[in-house]
PDB file of C-alpha atoms in Angstrom:
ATOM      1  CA  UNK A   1       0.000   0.000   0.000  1.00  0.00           C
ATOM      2  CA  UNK A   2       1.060   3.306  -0.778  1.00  0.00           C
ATOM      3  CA  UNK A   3       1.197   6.129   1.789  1.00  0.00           C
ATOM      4  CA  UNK A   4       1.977   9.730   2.054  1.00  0.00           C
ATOM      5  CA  UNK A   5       2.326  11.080   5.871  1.00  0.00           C
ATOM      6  CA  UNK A   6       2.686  15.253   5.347  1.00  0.00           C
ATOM      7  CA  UNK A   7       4.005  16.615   8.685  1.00  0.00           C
ATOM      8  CA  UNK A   8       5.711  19.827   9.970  1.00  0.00           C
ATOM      9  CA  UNK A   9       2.660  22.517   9.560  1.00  0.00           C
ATOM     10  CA  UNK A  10       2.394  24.996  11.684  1.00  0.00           C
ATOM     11  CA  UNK A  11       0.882  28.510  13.000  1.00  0.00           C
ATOM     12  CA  UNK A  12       3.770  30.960  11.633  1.00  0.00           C
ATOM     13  CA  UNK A  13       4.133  34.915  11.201  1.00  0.00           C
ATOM     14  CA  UNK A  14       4.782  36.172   7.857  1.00  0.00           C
ATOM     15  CA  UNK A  15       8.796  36.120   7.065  1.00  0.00           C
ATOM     16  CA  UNK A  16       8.791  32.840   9.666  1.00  0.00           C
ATOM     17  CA  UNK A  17      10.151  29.694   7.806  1.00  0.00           C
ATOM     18  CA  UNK A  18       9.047  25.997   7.941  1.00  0.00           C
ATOM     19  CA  UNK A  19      10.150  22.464   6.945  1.00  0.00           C
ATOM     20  CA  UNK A  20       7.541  20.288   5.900  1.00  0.00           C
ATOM     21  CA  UNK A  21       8.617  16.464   5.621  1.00  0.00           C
ATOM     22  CA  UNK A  22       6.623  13.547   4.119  1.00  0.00           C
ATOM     23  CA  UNK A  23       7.097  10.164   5.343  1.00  0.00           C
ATOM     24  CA  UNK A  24       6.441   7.432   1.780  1.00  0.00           C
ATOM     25  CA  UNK A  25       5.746   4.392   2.099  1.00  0.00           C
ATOM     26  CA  UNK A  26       4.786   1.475  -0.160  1.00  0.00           C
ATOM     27  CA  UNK A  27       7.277   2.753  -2.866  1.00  0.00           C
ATOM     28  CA  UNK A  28      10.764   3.571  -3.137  1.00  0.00           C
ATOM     29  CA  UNK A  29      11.204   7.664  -3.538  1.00  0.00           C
ATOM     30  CA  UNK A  30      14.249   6.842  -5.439  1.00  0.00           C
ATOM     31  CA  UNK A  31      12.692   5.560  -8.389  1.00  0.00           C
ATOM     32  CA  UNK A  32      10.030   8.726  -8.614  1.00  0.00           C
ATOM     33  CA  UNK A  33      10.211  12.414  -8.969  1.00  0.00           C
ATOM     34  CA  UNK A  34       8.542  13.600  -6.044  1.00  0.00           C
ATOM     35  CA  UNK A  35       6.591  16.801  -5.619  1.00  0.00           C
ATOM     36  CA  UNK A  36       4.893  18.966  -3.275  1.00  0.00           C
ATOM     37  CA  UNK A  37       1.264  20.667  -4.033  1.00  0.00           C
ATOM     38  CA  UNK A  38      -0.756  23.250  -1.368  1.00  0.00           C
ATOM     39  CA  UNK A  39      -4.323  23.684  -1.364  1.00  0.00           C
ATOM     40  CA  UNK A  40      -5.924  26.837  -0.191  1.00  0.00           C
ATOM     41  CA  UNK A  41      -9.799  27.099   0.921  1.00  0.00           C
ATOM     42  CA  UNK A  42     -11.803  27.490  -2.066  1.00  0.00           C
ATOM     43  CA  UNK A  43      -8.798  26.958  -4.476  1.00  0.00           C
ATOM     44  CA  UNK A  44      -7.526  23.822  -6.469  1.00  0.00           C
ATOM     45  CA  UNK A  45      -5.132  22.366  -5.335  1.00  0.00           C
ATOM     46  CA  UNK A  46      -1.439  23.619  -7.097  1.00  0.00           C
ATOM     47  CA  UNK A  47       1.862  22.089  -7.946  1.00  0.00           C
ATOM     48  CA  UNK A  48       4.274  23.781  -5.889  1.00  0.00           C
ATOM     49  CA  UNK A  49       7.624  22.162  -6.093  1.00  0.00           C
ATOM     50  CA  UNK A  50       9.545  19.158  -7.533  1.00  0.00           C
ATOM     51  CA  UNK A  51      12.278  17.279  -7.625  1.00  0.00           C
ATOM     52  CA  UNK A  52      13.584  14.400 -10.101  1.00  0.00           C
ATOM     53  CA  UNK A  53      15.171  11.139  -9.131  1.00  0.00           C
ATOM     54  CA  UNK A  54      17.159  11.471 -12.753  1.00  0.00           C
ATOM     55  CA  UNK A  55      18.796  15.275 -11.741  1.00  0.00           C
ATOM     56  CA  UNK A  56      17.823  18.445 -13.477  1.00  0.00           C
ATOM     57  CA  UNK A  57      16.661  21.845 -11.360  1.00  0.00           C
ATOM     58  CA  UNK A  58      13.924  21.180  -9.681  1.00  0.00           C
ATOM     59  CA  UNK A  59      10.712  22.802 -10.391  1.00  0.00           C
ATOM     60  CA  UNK A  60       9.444  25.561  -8.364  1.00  0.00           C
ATOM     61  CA  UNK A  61       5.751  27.583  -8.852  1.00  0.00           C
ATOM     62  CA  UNK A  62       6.466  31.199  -9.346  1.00  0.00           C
ATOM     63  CA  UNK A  63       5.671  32.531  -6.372  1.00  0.00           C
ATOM     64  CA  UNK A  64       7.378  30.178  -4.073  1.00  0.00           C
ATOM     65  CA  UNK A  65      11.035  30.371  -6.317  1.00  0.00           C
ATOM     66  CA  UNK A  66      13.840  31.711  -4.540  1.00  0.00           C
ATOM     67  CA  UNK A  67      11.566  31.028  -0.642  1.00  0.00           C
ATOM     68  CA  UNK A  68      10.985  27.367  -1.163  1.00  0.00           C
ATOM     69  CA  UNK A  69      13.445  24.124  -1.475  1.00  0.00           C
ATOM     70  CA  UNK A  70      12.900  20.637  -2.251  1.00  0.00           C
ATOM     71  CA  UNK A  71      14.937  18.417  -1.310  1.00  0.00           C
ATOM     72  CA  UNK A  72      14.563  14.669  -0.128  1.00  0.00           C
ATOM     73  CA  UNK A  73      16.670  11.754   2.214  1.00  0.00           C
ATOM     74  CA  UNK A  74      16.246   8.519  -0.165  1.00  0.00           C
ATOM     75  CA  UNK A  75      18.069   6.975   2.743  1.00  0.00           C
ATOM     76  CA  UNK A  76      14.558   7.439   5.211  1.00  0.00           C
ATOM     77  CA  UNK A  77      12.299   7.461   2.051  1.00  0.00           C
ATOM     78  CA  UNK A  78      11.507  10.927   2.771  1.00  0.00           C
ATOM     79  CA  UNK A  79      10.727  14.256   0.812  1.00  0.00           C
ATOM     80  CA  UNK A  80      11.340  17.627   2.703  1.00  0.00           C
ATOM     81  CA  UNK A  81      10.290  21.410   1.746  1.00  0.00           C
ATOM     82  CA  UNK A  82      11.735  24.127   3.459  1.00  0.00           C
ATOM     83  CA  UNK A  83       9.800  27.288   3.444  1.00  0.00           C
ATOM     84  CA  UNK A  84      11.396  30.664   4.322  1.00  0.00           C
ATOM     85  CA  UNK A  85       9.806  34.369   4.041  1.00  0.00           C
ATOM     86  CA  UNK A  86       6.524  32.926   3.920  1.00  0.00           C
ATOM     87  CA  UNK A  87       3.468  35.451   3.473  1.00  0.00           C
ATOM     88  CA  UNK A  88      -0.310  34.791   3.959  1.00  0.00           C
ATOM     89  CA  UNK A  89      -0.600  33.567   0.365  1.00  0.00           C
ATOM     90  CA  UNK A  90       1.480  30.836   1.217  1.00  0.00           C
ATOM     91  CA  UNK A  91      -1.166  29.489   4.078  1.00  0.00           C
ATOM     92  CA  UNK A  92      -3.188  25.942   2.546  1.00  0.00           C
ATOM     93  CA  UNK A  93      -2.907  22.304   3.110  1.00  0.00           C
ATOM     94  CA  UNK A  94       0.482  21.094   1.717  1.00  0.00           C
ATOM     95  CA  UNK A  95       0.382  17.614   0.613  1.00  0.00           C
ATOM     96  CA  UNK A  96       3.340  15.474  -1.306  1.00  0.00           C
ATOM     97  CA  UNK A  97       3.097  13.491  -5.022  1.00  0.00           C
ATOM     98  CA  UNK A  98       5.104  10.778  -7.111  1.00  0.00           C
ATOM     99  CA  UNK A  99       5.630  11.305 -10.541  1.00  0.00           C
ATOM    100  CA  UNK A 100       8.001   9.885 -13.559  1.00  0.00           C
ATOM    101  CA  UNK A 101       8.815  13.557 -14.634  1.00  0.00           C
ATOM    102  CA  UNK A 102       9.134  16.605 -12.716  1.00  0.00           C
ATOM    103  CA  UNK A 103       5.700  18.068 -13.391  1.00  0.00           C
ATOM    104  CA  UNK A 104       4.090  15.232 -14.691  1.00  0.00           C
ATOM    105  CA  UNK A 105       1.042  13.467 -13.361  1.00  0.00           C
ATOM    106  CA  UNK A 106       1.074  11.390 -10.195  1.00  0.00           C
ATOM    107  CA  UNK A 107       1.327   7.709 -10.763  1.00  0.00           C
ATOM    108  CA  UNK A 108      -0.873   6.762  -7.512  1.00  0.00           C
ATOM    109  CA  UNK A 109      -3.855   7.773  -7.095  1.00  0.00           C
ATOM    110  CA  UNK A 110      -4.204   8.633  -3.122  1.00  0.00           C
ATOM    111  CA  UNK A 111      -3.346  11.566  -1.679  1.00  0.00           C
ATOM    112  CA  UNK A 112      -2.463  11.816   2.056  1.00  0.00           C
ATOM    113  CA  UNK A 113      -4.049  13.981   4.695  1.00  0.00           C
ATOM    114  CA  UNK A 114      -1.503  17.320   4.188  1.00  0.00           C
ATOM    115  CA  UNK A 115       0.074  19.291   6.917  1.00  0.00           C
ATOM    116  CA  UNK A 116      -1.844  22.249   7.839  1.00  0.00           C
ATOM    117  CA  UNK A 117       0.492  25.650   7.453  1.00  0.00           C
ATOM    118  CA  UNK A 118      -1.111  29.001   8.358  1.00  0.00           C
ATOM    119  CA  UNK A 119       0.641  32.266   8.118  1.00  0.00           C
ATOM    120  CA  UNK A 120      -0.853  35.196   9.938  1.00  0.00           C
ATOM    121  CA  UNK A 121       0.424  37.597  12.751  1.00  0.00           C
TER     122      UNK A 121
END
């Protein structure tokens, strides 16, 4: 079975930083590229960041490039973003992905629960 177990959300002030980790399971994060997506109340949910198992950059949404890193620990089969200067417009439920390609569409289907990050004063 495949699992995704988001942690590290938090109550922050805008500028405050975060790392978010997720915990895989069921799969090898070697063998994937892995992402990170955010959903905001009312919104879709968005690709945020992602990394390739092959090399390359790593793909960042606009508004998060130059704030956000991906990176991940193959060695505890786990995917990391850290999140500095964050503003309000970062606040949503951040969950993580598997793809073959950086950008390209999950290969499983479930989603895990997402790590709640809020950024207000």
């Amino acid at each position: 079975e495949v699992q995704f177990v988001e942690s590290g959300g938090a109550y922050v002030q805008p500028g405050g930083s975060l790392k978010l980790s997720c915990l895989c399971s069921g799969f090898n994060i070697i063998n994937y590229a892995m992402s990170w997506y955010r959903q905001a109340p009312g919104k879709e949910r968005e690709l945020v960041a992602a990394l390739s198992d092959l090399g390359g950059n790593p793909y960042y949404l606009d508004s998060v490039k130059g704030r956000f890193i991906i990176t991940r620990d193959v060695a505890k089969n786990t995917v990391f973003l850290q999140m500095n200067r964050l503003t309000p417009e970062d606040t949503g439920v951040y969950y993580c992905g598997a793809a073959v390609r950086v950008t390209g569409p999950r290969i499983f289907d479930s989603w895990g629960q997402g790590t709640q990050v809020t950024v207000s004063p």
